[in-house]
PDB file of C-alpha atoms in Angstrom:
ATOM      1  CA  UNK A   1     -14.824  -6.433 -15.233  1.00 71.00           C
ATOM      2  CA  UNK A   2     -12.981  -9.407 -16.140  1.00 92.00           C
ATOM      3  CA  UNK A   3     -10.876 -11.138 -12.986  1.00 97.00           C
ATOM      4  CA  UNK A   4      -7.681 -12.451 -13.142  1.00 96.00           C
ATOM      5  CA  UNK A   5      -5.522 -14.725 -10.684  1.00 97.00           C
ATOM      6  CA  UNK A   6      -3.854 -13.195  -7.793  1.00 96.00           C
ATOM      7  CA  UNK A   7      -0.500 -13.664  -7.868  1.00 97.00           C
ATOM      8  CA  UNK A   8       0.475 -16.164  -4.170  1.00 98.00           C
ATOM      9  CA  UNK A   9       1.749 -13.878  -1.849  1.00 97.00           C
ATOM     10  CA  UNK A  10       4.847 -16.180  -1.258  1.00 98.00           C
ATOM     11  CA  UNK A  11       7.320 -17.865  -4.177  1.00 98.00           C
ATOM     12  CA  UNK A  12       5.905 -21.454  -5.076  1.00 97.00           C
ATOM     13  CA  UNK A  13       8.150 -23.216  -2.697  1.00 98.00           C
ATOM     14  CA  UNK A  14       7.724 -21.218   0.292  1.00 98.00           C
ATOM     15  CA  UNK A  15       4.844 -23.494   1.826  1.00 98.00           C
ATOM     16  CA  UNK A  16       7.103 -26.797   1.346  1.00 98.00           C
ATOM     17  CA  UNK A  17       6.687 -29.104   2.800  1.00 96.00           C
ATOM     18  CA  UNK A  18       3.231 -29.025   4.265  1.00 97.00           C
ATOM     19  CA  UNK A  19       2.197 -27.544   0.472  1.00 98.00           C
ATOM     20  CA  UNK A  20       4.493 -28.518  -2.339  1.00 98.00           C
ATOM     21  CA  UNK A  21       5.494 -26.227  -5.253  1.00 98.00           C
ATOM     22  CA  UNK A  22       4.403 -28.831  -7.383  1.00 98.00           C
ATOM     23  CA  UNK A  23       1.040 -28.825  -5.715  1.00 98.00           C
ATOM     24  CA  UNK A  24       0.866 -25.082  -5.861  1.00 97.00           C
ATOM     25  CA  UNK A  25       1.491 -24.971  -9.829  1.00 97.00           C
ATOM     26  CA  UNK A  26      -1.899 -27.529  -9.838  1.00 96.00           C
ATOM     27  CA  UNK A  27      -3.282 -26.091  -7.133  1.00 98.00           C
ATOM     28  CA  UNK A  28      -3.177 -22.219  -8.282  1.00 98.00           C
ATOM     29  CA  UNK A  29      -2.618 -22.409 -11.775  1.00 96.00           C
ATOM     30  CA  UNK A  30      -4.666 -24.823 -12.837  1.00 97.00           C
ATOM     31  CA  UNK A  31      -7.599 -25.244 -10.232  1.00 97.00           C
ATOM     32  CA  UNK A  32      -8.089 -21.367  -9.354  1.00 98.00           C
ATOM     33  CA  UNK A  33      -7.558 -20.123 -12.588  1.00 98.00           C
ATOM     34  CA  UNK A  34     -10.047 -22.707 -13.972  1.00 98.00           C
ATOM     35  CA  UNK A  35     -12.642 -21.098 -11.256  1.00 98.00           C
ATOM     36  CA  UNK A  36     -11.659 -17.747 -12.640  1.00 98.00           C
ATOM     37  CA  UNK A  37     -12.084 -18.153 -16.508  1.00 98.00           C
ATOM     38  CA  UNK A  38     -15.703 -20.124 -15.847  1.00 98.00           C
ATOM     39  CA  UNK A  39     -16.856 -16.932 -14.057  1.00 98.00           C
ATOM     40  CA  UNK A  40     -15.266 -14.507 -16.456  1.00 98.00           C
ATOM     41  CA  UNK A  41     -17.542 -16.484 -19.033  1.00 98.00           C
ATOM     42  CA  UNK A  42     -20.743 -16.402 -17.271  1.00 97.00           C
ATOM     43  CA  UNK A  43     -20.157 -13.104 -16.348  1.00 98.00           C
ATOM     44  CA  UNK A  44     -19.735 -11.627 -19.800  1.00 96.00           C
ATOM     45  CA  UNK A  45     -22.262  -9.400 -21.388  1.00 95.00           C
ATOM     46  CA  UNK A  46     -24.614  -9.736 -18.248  1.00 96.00           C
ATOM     47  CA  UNK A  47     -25.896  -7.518 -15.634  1.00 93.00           C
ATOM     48  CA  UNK A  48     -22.802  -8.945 -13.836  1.00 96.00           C
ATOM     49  CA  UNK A  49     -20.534  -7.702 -16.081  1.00 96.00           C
ATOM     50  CA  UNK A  50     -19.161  -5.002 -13.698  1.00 94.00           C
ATOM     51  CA  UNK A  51     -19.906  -6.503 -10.699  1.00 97.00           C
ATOM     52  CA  UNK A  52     -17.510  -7.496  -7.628  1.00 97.00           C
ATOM     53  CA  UNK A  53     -17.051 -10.867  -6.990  1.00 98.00           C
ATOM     54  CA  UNK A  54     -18.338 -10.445  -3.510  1.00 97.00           C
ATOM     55  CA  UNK A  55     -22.050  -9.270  -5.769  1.00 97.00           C
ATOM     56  CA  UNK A  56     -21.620 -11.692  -7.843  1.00 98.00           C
ATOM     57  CA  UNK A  57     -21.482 -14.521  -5.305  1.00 98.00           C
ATOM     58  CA  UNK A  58     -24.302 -13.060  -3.222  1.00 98.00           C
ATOM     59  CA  UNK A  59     -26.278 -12.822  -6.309  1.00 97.00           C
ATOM     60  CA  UNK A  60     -25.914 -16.277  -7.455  1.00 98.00           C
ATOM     61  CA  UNK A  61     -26.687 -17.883  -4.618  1.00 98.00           C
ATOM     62  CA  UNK A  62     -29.752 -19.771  -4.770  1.00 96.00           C
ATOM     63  CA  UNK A  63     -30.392 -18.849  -8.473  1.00 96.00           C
ATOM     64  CA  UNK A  64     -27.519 -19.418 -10.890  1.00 97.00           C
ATOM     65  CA  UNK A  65     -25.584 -22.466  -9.485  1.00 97.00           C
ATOM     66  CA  UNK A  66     -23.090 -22.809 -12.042  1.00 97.00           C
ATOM     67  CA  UNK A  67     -21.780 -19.202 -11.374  1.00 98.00           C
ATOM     68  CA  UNK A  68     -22.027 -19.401  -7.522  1.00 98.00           C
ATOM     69  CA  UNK A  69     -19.869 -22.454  -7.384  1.00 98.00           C
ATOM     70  CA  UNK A  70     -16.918 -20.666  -9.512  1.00 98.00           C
ATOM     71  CA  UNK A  71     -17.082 -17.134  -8.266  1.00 98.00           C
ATOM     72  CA  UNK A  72     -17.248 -18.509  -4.713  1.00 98.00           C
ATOM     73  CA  UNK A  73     -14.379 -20.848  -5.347  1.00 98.00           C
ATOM     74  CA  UNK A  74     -12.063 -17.997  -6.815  1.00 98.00           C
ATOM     75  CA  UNK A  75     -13.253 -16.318  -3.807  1.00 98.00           C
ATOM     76  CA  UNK A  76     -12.303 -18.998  -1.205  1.00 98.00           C
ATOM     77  CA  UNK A  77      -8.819 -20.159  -2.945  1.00 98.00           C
ATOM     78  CA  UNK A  78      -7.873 -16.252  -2.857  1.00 98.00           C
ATOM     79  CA  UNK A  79      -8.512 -15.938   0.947  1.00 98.00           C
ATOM     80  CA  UNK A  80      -6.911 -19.411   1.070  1.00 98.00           C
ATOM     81  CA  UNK A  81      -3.664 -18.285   0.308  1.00 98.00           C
ATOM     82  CA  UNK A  82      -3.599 -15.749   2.326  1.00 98.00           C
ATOM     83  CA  UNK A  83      -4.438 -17.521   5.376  1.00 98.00           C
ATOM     84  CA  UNK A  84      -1.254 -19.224   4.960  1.00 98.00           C
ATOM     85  CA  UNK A  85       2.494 -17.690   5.355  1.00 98.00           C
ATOM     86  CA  UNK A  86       5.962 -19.239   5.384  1.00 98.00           C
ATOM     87  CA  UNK A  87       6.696 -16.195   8.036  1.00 96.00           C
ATOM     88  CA  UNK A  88       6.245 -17.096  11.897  1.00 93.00           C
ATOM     89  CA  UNK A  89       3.137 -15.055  12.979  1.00 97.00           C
ATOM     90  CA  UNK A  90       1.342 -14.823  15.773  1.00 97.00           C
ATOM     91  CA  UNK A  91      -2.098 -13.640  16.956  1.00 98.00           C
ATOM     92  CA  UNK A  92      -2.857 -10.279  17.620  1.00 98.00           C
ATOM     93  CA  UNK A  93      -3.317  -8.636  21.121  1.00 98.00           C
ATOM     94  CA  UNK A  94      -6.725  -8.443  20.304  1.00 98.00           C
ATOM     95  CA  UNK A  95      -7.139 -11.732  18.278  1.00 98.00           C
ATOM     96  CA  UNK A  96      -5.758 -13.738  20.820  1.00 98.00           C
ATOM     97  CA  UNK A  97      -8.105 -12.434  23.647  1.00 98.00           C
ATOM     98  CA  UNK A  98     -10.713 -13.542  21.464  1.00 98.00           C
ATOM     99  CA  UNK A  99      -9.152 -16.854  20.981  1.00 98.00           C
ATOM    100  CA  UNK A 100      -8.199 -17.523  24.615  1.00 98.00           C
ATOM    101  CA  UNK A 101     -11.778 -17.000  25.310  1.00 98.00           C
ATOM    102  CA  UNK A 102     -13.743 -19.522  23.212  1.00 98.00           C
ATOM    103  CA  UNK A 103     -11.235 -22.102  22.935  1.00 98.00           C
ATOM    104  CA  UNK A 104      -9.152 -21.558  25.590  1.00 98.00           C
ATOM    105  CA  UNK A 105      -5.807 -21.718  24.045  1.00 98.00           C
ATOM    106  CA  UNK A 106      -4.122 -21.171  20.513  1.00 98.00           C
ATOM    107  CA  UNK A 107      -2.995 -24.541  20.931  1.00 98.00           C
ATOM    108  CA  UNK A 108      -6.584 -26.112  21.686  1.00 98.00           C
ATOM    109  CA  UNK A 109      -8.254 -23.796  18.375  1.00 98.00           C
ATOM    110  CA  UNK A 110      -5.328 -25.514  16.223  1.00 98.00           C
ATOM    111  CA  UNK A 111      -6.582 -28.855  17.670  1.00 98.00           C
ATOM    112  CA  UNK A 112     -10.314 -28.388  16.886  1.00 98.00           C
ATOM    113  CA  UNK A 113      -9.575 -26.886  13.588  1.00 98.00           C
ATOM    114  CA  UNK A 114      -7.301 -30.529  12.443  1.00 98.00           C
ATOM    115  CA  UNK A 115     -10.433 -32.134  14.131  1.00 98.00           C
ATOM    116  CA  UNK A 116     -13.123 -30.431  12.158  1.00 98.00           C
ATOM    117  CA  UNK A 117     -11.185 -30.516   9.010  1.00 98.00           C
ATOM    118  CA  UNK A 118     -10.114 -34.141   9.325  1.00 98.00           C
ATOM    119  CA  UNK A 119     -13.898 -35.106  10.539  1.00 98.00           C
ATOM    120  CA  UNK A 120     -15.449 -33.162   7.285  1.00 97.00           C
ATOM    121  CA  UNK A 121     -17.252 -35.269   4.755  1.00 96.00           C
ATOM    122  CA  UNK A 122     -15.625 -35.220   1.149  1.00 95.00           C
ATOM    123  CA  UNK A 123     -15.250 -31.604   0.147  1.00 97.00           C
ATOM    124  CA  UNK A 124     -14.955 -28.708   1.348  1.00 98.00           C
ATOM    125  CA  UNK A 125     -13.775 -25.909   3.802  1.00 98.00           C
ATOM    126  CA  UNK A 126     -12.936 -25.124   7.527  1.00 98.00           C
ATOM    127  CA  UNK A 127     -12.814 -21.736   8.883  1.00 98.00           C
ATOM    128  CA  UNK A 128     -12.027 -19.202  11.857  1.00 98.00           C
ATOM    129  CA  UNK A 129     -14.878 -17.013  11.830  1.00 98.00           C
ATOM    130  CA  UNK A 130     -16.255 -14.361  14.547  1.00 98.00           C
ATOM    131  CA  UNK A 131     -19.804 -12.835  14.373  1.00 98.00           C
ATOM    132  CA  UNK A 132     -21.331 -10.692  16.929  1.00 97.00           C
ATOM    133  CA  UNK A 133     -17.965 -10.496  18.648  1.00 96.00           C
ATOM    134  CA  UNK A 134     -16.832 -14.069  19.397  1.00 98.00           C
ATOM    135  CA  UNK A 135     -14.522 -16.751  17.323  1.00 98.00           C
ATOM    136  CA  UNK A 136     -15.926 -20.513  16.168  1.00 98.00           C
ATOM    137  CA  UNK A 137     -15.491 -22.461  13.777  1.00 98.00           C
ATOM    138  CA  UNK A 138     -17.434 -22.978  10.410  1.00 98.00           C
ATOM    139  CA  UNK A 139     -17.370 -25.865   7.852  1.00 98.00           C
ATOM    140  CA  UNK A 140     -19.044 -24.951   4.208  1.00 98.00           C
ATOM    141  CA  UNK A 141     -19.422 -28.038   2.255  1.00 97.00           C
ATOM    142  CA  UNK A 142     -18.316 -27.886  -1.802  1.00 96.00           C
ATOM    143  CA  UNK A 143     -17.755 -24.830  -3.275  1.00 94.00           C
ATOM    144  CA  UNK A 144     -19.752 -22.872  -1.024  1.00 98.00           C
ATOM    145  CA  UNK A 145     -18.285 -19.777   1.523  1.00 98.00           C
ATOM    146  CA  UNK A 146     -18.779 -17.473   4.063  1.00 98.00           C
ATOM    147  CA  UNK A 147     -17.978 -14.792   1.757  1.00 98.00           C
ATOM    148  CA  UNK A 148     -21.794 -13.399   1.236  1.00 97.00           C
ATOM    149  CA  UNK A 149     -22.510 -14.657   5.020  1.00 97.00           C
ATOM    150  CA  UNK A 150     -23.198 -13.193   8.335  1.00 97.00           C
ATOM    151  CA  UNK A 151     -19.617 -14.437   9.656  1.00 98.00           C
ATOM    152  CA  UNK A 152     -16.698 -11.824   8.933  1.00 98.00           C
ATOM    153  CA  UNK A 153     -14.268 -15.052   8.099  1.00 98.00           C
ATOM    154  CA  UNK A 154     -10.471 -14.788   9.431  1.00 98.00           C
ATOM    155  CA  UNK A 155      -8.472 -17.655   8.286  1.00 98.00           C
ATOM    156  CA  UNK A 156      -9.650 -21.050   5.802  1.00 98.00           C
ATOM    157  CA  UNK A 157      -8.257 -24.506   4.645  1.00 98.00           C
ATOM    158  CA  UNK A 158      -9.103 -26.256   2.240  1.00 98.00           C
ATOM    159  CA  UNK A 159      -9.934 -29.755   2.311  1.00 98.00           C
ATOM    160  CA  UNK A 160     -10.735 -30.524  -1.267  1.00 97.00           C
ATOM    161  CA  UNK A 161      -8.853 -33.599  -2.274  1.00 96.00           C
ATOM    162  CA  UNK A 162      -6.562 -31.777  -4.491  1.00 94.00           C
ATOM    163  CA  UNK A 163      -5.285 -29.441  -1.872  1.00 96.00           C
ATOM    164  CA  UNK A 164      -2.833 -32.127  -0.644  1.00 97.00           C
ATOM    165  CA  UNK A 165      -3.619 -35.183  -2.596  1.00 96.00           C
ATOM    166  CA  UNK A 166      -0.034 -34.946  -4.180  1.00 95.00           C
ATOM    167  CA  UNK A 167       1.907 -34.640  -1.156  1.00 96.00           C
ATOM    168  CA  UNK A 168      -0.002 -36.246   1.748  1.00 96.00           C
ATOM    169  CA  UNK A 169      -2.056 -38.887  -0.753  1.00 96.00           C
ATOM    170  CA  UNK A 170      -5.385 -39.919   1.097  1.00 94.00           C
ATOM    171  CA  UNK A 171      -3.998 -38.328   4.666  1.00 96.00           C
ATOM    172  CA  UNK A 172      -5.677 -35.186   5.264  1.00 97.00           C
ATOM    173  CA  UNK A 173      -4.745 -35.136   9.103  1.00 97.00           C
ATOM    174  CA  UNK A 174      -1.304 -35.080   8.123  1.00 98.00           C
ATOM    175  CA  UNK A 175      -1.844 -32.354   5.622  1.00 98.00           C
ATOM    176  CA  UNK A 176      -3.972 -30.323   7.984  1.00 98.00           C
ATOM    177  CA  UNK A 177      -1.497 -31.137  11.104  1.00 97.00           C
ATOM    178  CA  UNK A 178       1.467 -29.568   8.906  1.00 97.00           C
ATOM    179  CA  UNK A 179      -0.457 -26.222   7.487  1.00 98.00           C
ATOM    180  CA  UNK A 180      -2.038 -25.592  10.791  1.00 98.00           C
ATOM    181  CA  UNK A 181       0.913 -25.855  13.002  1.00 97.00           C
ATOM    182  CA  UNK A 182       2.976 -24.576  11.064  1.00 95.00           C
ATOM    183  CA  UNK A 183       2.089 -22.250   8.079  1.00 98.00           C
ATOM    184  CA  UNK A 184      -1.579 -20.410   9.241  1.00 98.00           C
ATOM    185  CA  UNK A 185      -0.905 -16.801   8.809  1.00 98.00           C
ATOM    186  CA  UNK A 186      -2.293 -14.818  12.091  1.00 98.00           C
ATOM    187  CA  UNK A 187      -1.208 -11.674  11.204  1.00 98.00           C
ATOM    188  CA  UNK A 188      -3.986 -11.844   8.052  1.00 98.00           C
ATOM    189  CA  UNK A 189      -6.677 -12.860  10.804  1.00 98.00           C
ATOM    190  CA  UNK A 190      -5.811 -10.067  12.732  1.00 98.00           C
ATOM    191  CA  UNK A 191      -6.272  -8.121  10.565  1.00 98.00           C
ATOM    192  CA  UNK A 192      -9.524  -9.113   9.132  1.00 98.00           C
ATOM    193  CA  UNK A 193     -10.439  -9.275  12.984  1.00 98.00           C
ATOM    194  CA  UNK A 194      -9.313  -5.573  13.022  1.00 98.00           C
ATOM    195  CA  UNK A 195     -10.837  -4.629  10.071  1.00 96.00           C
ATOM    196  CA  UNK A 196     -14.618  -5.987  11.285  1.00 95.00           C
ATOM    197  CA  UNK A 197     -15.681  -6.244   7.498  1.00 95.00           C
ATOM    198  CA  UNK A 198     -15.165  -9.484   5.148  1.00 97.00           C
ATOM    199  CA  UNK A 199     -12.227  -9.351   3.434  1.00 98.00           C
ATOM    200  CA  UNK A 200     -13.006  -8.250  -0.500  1.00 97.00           C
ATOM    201  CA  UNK A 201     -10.953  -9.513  -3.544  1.00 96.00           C
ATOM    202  CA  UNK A 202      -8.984  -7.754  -5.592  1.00 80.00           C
TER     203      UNK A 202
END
């Protein structure tokens, strides 16, 4: 089963101007689809042939480098665009019980998540996870996810240079200020809270 790139769930300017259109067009259709076409290749005419990507990742890991790093990345740039919305959204009833409870506020998680993404070194990714029933927040470094993990992930951002390089140069906090205040999509992490399984590509 070959994969393809999602389409964004939003037209190219909708994120603007926390994520340009012109960083979108690099961003998506260059980066991800890059991510995509290197697994399709290592994929072909193997045992993985058929596979999800969700398999494929957890298969990889710790054996076939090459393939985890590009199935995980089309993995993690899918959910990435997702976890962000030009629509105003707001936490679930449920979601923000959860939220209220290990950080206290909506507006103290957005603070920690700026300060964990701003504090990570080089690449990488920041997420909203919840295991056993309570919310924190995870950093995987690279390509690496929480896809194959233990966490059921609800929201990421990327941090990878090239996520805002072209419209924030060198300042991440600014980048991360303007996508978490303003463009994190809550009604996708309720749902994935609701849902109590990670969320699987398509």
């Amino acid at each position: 089963m070959a994969f393809s790139l999602p389409a964004l769930p939003y037209a190219d300017t909708a994120l603007a101007p926390a994520v340009s259109a012109e960083t979108l067009s690099f961003h998506h259709g260059k980066h991800h689809q890059a991510y995509i076409d290197k697994t399709n290749t290592a994929i072909e005419g193997t045992a993985h042939a058929d596979a999800s990507l969700e398999d494929i990742i957890a298969a990889s890991r710790g054996s076939n480098q090459g393939l985890f790093n590009n199935s995980a990345q089309t993995w993690n740039h899918a959910f990435y665009w997702h976890s962000m919305t030009p629509e105003t959204t707001a936490p679930s009833d449920e979601l923000l019980a959860k939220i209220n409870e290990a950080f206290g506020s909506v507006e103290e998680l957005k603070t920690q998540l700026a300060d964990r993404g701003a504090g990570h070194f080089a690449s990488g990714w920041v997420w909203l996870a919840e295991k056993g029933g309570k919310l924190s927040i995870e950093e995987t470094h690279d390509g690496d996810t929480l896809a194959d993990s233990d966490f059921n992930p609800l929201l990421t951002v990327d941090v990878w240079e090239h996520a805002y390089y072209l419209d924030h140069q060198n300042a991440r906090p600014a980048y991360l200020k303007a996508v978490i205040n303003e463009k994190l999509n809550w009604a996708f992490a309720s749902e994935n809270l609701a849902r109590g399984t990670t969320w699987q590509y398509a």
